[in-house]
Structure formats: structure tokens, C-alpha cells
Amino acid sequence: MEQGSSNQEEGTPYAPPRADLSEKPLQPEALIDTGALTKWAVRFLYADMAMAAVAVISGLLEYRLLTRLRDGVALSDQVIEANGLRQGVVGLVQTLVLLTAMILVARWIHRANQNCRRLGAADMRFTPGWAVGWYFIPLLSMWKPYQAMKEIWRASAAPADWRRQPTPMLMPVWWGMWLLSLALGSGIMQLARHANSVNDYLLLGQVTLAADFLEIPLAFALIILVRRIHAMQHSGVASIGQPWAANRTA
């Protein structure tokens, strides 16, 4: 009698929903495959280096033009307009490439932090969200993201004993260049806001050239760190035989 009533309930629209046990949930220890994300992050970092080199060349051309104006050389409106158009296009493309690279690297940091935990690194101070989020907190962004990246490196190198792991000299070099880049960017905004004379624009050009020059080794250092952390995590997966999570390759 009870069996029959149960069958009737299943055939009615008022029967309570039943859990579908045919699909097994993803195992919590499965790691996120960051191979494709790592490749795209590296590609856009290389593109950022290339655009920085183009910006340096374009900036040098503008600096030469400004020097001639300061020395009293008469230049046609067409030459000045062409310079402004070139600088505008280069700046726009450079900004778009840089923003894309930053988004990809932020996603990579988030997933790299997750993988450290899934590899077995216990009691990590920085969550995946805050490993990225600290970049957007004033003042604390001067050192918290660096600490989070160091933690990712150590936990990737040896998850079971990550606190005792050293970090490469490249890590503080990369972070020092990042802080200098932020300082130059702030200086550029201040100079651009108050530039009124040719000499002001010459100074602005010098600081901008320095920032573009710095972008090349800065991006290259980050490429090395991203690749090495990914390689260490990939090696850790192979050594302990953990599976990769499905459908998380991008």
C-alpha cells in the first residue's frame, strides 16, 4: 500500500523534487587547469611589451618635434596634427592591450591561489579573492599583493611545507618595478594636468618615455613568474596524481 502511494506521488505534479544522483559532483581536490589562461596571459604580456616599444619610438618622435618647437623651428599644422593622431592611436591600443593583460593576470592569480589550496597548502593567509582584491585598496596595495604573490610561489613550490620555501630574487625586483611604474603613472597624470608650455610637455614626454621603457622589463619579469608558478603547480599535480577540473581551461 505504501509502495503504491509512493508511485502515485511520483506521477503527480505535487510530488516533491528528488535529487538527481546520476551526476557526481566535482571532487574538491580536483585542480583547475590554468594552461590556456596562462598562455593567454603570457601572450598579452608580450603584446604589452611590444606596444611599450612602439610607444617609446612614438614618444621619441614627439620629443624631437617638441624640441624643434622649443628651438623656434616653424612646423606646419599638418605635421603637428599627424603627431597628435599617431600618439592618440598608439596610446589607445597600448591602453587596451594593458587592460586586457591585467584582467587575464588577475584571473590567473585567483586560480593559481585556488590551486595552491587544492594541492594541499594549509592555512594560507590570502584567499583567492583577496590575492586580487588587495591591488585595489589604497596604501595597502603597496605591499599586500606582493605578499600574496610570494605566498602563491611558496605554496606552489612545496604545498606541504610552503612557509619554509624561499622566493626568487626576481620577485622583489618585479614588485619594485611595479611600484616605480605606479609612481611614474601618477607623475604623468599630474604633469599632464598642469602642462601649459613646450618645456612642460618636454618634461611630460621624458617621464612618459621612462614609464614606457620600464613597462618592457616589468612585463617580462611577470611572464617569468607566471610561467614558473604554472610549471611548479603542473609538476605538483603530476607528482601526486590529482585530477584537473573539467571545463575550466580558459
Coordinates of C-alpha atoms in Angstrom, one line a residue:
M1 CA 0.0 0.0 0.0
E2 CA 2.7 2.4 0.9
Q3 CA 4.7 1.5 -2.2
G4 CA 1.7 2.2 -4.4
S5 CA 1.1 5.6 -2.8
S6 CA 4.7 6.5 -3.4
N7 CA 4.5 5.6 -7.0
Q8 CA 1.4 7.7 -7.4
E9 CA 3.1 10.7 -5.8
E10 CA 5.9 10.5 -8.3
G11 CA 3.4 10.7 -11.1
T12 CA 1.6 13.8 -9.8
P13 CA 2.7 17.4 -10.3
Y14 CA 2.7 17.9 -6.5
A15 CA 5.4 15.3 -5.8
P16 CA 8.5 16.8 -4.1
P17 CA 11.6 17.1 -6.3
R18 CA 14.1 14.3 -6.0
A19 CA 17.9 14.8 -6.2
D20 CA 19.5 13.6 -9.5
L21 CA 22.2 11.2 -8.3
S22 CA 23.3 10.3 -11.8
E23 CA 25.8 13.1 -11.9
K24 CA 28.6 13.1 -9.4
P25 CA 29.8 16.5 -8.1
L26 CA 33.3 17.7 -8.9
Q27 CA 35.8 16.3 -6.4
P28 CA 37.0 19.1 -4.2
E29 CA 40.6 18.1 -4.7
A30 CA 40.4 18.5 -8.5
L31 CA 42.7 21.3 -9.7
I32 CA 41.8 24.0 -12.1
D33 CA 43.6 23.6 -15.4
T34 CA 45.2 27.0 -16.0
G35 CA 47.1 26.0 -19.1
A36 CA 45.1 28.1 -21.6
L37 CA 44.7 31.0 -19.2
T38 CA 48.5 31.0 -18.6
K39 CA 49.1 31.1 -22.4
W40 CA 46.7 34.0 -23.0
A41 CA 48.1 36.0 -20.1
V42 CA 51.7 35.5 -21.4
R43 CA 50.6 36.4 -24.9
F44 CA 49.1 39.7 -23.8
L45 CA 52.0 40.5 -21.6
Y46 CA 54.3 40.0 -24.7
A47 CA 51.8 42.2 -26.6
D48 CA 52.1 44.8 -23.8
M49 CA 55.9 44.7 -24.2
A50 CA 55.6 45.2 -28.0
M51 CA 53.2 48.2 -27.6
A52 CA 55.5 49.7 -25.0
A53 CA 58.3 49.5 -27.5
V54 CA 56.1 51.2 -30.1
A55 CA 55.2 53.8 -27.6
V56 CA 58.8 54.5 -26.9
I57 CA 59.5 55.1 -30.6
S58 CA 56.4 57.3 -31.0
G59 CA 57.4 59.2 -27.8
L60 CA 60.9 59.9 -29.1
L61 CA 59.4 61.2 -32.4
E62 CA 57.2 63.6 -30.4
Y63 CA 60.0 64.6 -28.1
R64 CA 62.1 65.5 -31.2
L65 CA 59.1 67.6 -32.6
L66 CA 58.7 69.4 -29.2
T67 CA 62.5 70.1 -29.1
R68 CA 62.2 71.7 -32.6
L69 CA 59.3 73.9 -31.4
R70 CA 61.2 75.0 -28.4
D71 CA 64.2 76.0 -30.6
G72 CA 61.9 78.1 -32.7
V73 CA 61.6 75.9 -35.8
A74 CA 58.4 76.6 -37.7
L75 CA 56.3 73.4 -38.2
S76 CA 53.2 73.1 -40.3
D77 CA 49.8 72.3 -38.8
Q78 CA 49.7 69.0 -40.7
V79 CA 52.9 67.8 -39.0
I80 CA 51.6 68.7 -35.6
E81 CA 48.2 67.1 -36.3
A82 CA 49.8 63.9 -37.6
N83 CA 51.9 63.7 -34.5
G84 CA 48.9 64.0 -32.3
L85 CA 46.9 61.4 -34.2
R86 CA 49.8 58.9 -34.1
Q87 CA 50.2 59.4 -30.3
G88 CA 46.5 59.0 -29.8
V89 CA 46.2 55.8 -31.7
V90 CA 49.3 54.3 -30.1
G91 CA 48.1 55.3 -26.6
L92 CA 44.6 53.8 -27.2
V93 CA 45.9 50.5 -28.4
Q94 CA 48.5 50.4 -25.6
T95 CA 45.9 51.0 -23.0
L96 CA 43.5 48.3 -24.4
V97 CA 46.3 45.7 -24.5
L98 CA 47.5 46.6 -21.0
L99 CA 43.9 46.4 -19.5
T100 CA 43.4 43.0 -21.2
A101 CA 46.7 41.7 -19.9
M102 CA 45.8 43.0 -16.4
I103 CA 42.4 41.2 -16.4
L104 CA 44.0 38.0 -17.6
V105 CA 46.7 38.1 -14.9
A106 CA 44.1 38.9 -12.2
R107 CA 42.2 35.8 -13.2
W108 CA 45.4 33.8 -13.3
I109 CA 46.3 34.9 -9.8
H110 CA 42.9 34.0 -8.5
R111 CA 43.1 30.5 -9.9
A112 CA 46.7 30.0 -9.0
N113 CA 45.8 30.7 -5.4
Q114 CA 42.9 28.2 -5.6
N115 CA 45.2 25.6 -6.9
C116 CA 47.7 26.1 -4.1
R117 CA 44.9 25.2 -1.7
R118 CA 43.9 22.2 -3.7
L119 CA 47.4 21.0 -3.8
G120 CA 47.3 20.8 -0.1
A121 CA 48.7 24.1 1.1
A122 CA 47.1 24.7 4.5
D123 CA 46.5 27.9 6.5
M124 CA 47.3 30.3 3.6
R125 CA 46.8 33.9 4.7
F126 CA 45.4 35.2 1.4
T127 CA 42.2 33.9 -0.1
P128 CA 41.9 33.8 -3.9
G129 CA 39.6 36.9 -3.9
W130 CA 41.9 39.0 -1.7
A131 CA 45.0 37.9 -3.6
V132 CA 43.5 40.1 -6.4
G133 CA 41.4 42.5 -4.3
W134 CA 44.4 44.0 -2.4
Y135 CA 45.6 45.6 -5.7
F136 CA 42.6 48.0 -5.4
I137 CA 42.9 49.0 -1.8
P138 CA 44.8 52.3 -1.3
L139 CA 48.0 52.2 0.6
L140 CA 47.7 48.5 1.4
S141 CA 48.1 47.8 -2.3
M142 CA 51.8 48.9 -1.8
W143 CA 52.7 45.5 -0.2
K144 CA 49.7 43.2 0.3
P145 CA 49.6 42.0 -3.3
Y146 CA 53.3 41.3 -3.1
Q147 CA 52.9 39.2 0.0
A148 CA 50.0 37.3 -1.7
M149 CA 52.2 36.5 -4.8
K150 CA 55.0 35.3 -2.6
E151 CA 52.6 33.0 -0.8
I152 CA 51.4 31.6 -4.2
W153 CA 55.0 31.0 -5.2
R154 CA 55.9 29.2 -1.9
A155 CA 52.7 27.1 -1.9
S156 CA 53.3 26.1 -5.5
A157 CA 56.9 25.1 -4.8
A158 CA 56.1 22.8 -1.8
P159 CA 52.4 22.8 -0.7
A160 CA 53.1 20.7 2.4
D161 CA 55.9 22.9 3.7
W162 CA 55.2 26.2 2.0
R163 CA 56.2 28.5 4.8
R164 CA 59.8 27.5 4.7
Q165 CA 60.2 27.9 0.9
P166 CA 62.4 30.7 -0.4
T167 CA 61.3 33.1 -3.1
P168 CA 63.5 34.1 -6.1
M169 CA 65.3 37.5 -6.2
L170 CA 63.1 38.2 -9.3
M171 CA 60.1 38.6 -7.0
P172 CA 61.2 41.8 -5.2
V173 CA 62.7 43.1 -8.4
W174 CA 59.3 42.7 -10.2
W175 CA 57.5 44.4 -7.3
G176 CA 60.0 47.2 -7.2
M177 CA 59.5 47.9 -10.9
W178 CA 55.7 47.7 -10.3
L179 CA 55.8 50.4 -7.6
L180 CA 58.1 52.6 -9.7
S181 CA 55.6 52.2 -12.6
L182 CA 52.8 53.3 -10.4
A183 CA 54.8 56.4 -9.2
L184 CA 55.6 57.3 -12.8
G185 CA 52.0 56.9 -13.8
S186 CA 50.9 59.3 -11.0
G187 CA 53.6 61.7 -12.1
I188 CA 52.3 61.6 -15.7
M189 CA 48.8 62.5 -14.7
Q190 CA 49.9 65.4 -12.5
L191 CA 52.2 66.8 -15.3
A192 CA 49.5 66.4 -18.0
R193 CA 47.1 68.3 -15.8
H194 CA 49.3 71.3 -15.4
A195 CA 51.2 71.4 -18.6
N196 CA 51.0 74.8 -20.3
S197 CA 54.3 75.3 -22.2
V198 CA 56.6 73.5 -24.5
N199 CA 59.0 72.9 -21.6
D200 CA 56.2 71.4 -19.6
Y201 CA 55.4 69.0 -22.4
L202 CA 59.0 68.1 -22.8
L203 CA 59.2 67.1 -19.1
L204 CA 56.0 65.2 -19.6
G205 CA 57.5 63.4 -22.5
Q206 CA 60.6 62.4 -20.5
V207 CA 58.5 60.9 -17.7
T208 CA 56.3 59.1 -20.2
L209 CA 59.3 57.7 -22.0
A210 CA 60.7 56.4 -18.7
A211 CA 57.3 54.7 -17.9
D212 CA 57.2 53.1 -21.3
F213 CA 60.8 51.9 -21.1
L214 CA 60.1 50.4 -17.7
E215 CA 57.0 48.6 -18.9
I216 CA 59.2 46.2 -21.0
P217 CA 61.2 44.6 -18.2
L218 CA 58.3 44.8 -15.8
A219 CA 56.1 42.7 -18.2
F220 CA 58.9 40.3 -18.9
A221 CA 59.6 39.7 -15.2
L222 CA 55.9 38.9 -14.7
I223 CA 56.0 36.5 -17.6
I224 CA 58.8 34.6 -16.0
L225 CA 56.9 34.4 -12.6
V226 CA 53.7 33.3 -14.2
R227 CA 55.3 30.6 -16.2
R228 CA 57.4 29.3 -13.3
I229 CA 54.5 29.1 -10.9
H230 CA 52.3 27.4 -13.5
A231 CA 55.2 24.9 -14.1
M232 CA 55.5 24.2 -10.4
Q233 CA 51.8 23.6 -10.0
H234 CA 51.7 21.4 -13.1
S235 CA 54.6 19.4 -11.6
G236 CA 52.9 19.1 -8.3
V237 CA 49.7 17.7 -10.0
A238 CA 51.8 15.1 -11.8
S239 CA 53.7 14.0 -8.7
I240 CA 50.6 13.4 -6.5
G241 CA 48.3 12.2 -9.3
Q242 CA 45.4 14.7 -8.7
P243 CA 42.9 15.2 -11.5
W244 CA 42.3 18.5 -13.3
A245 CA 38.9 20.0 -13.0
A246 CA 36.9 19.7 -16.2
N247 CA 35.7 22.6 -18.3
R248 CA 38.0 25.2 -16.6
T249 CA 40.7 25.5 -19.2
A250 CA 40.2 29.2 -20.0

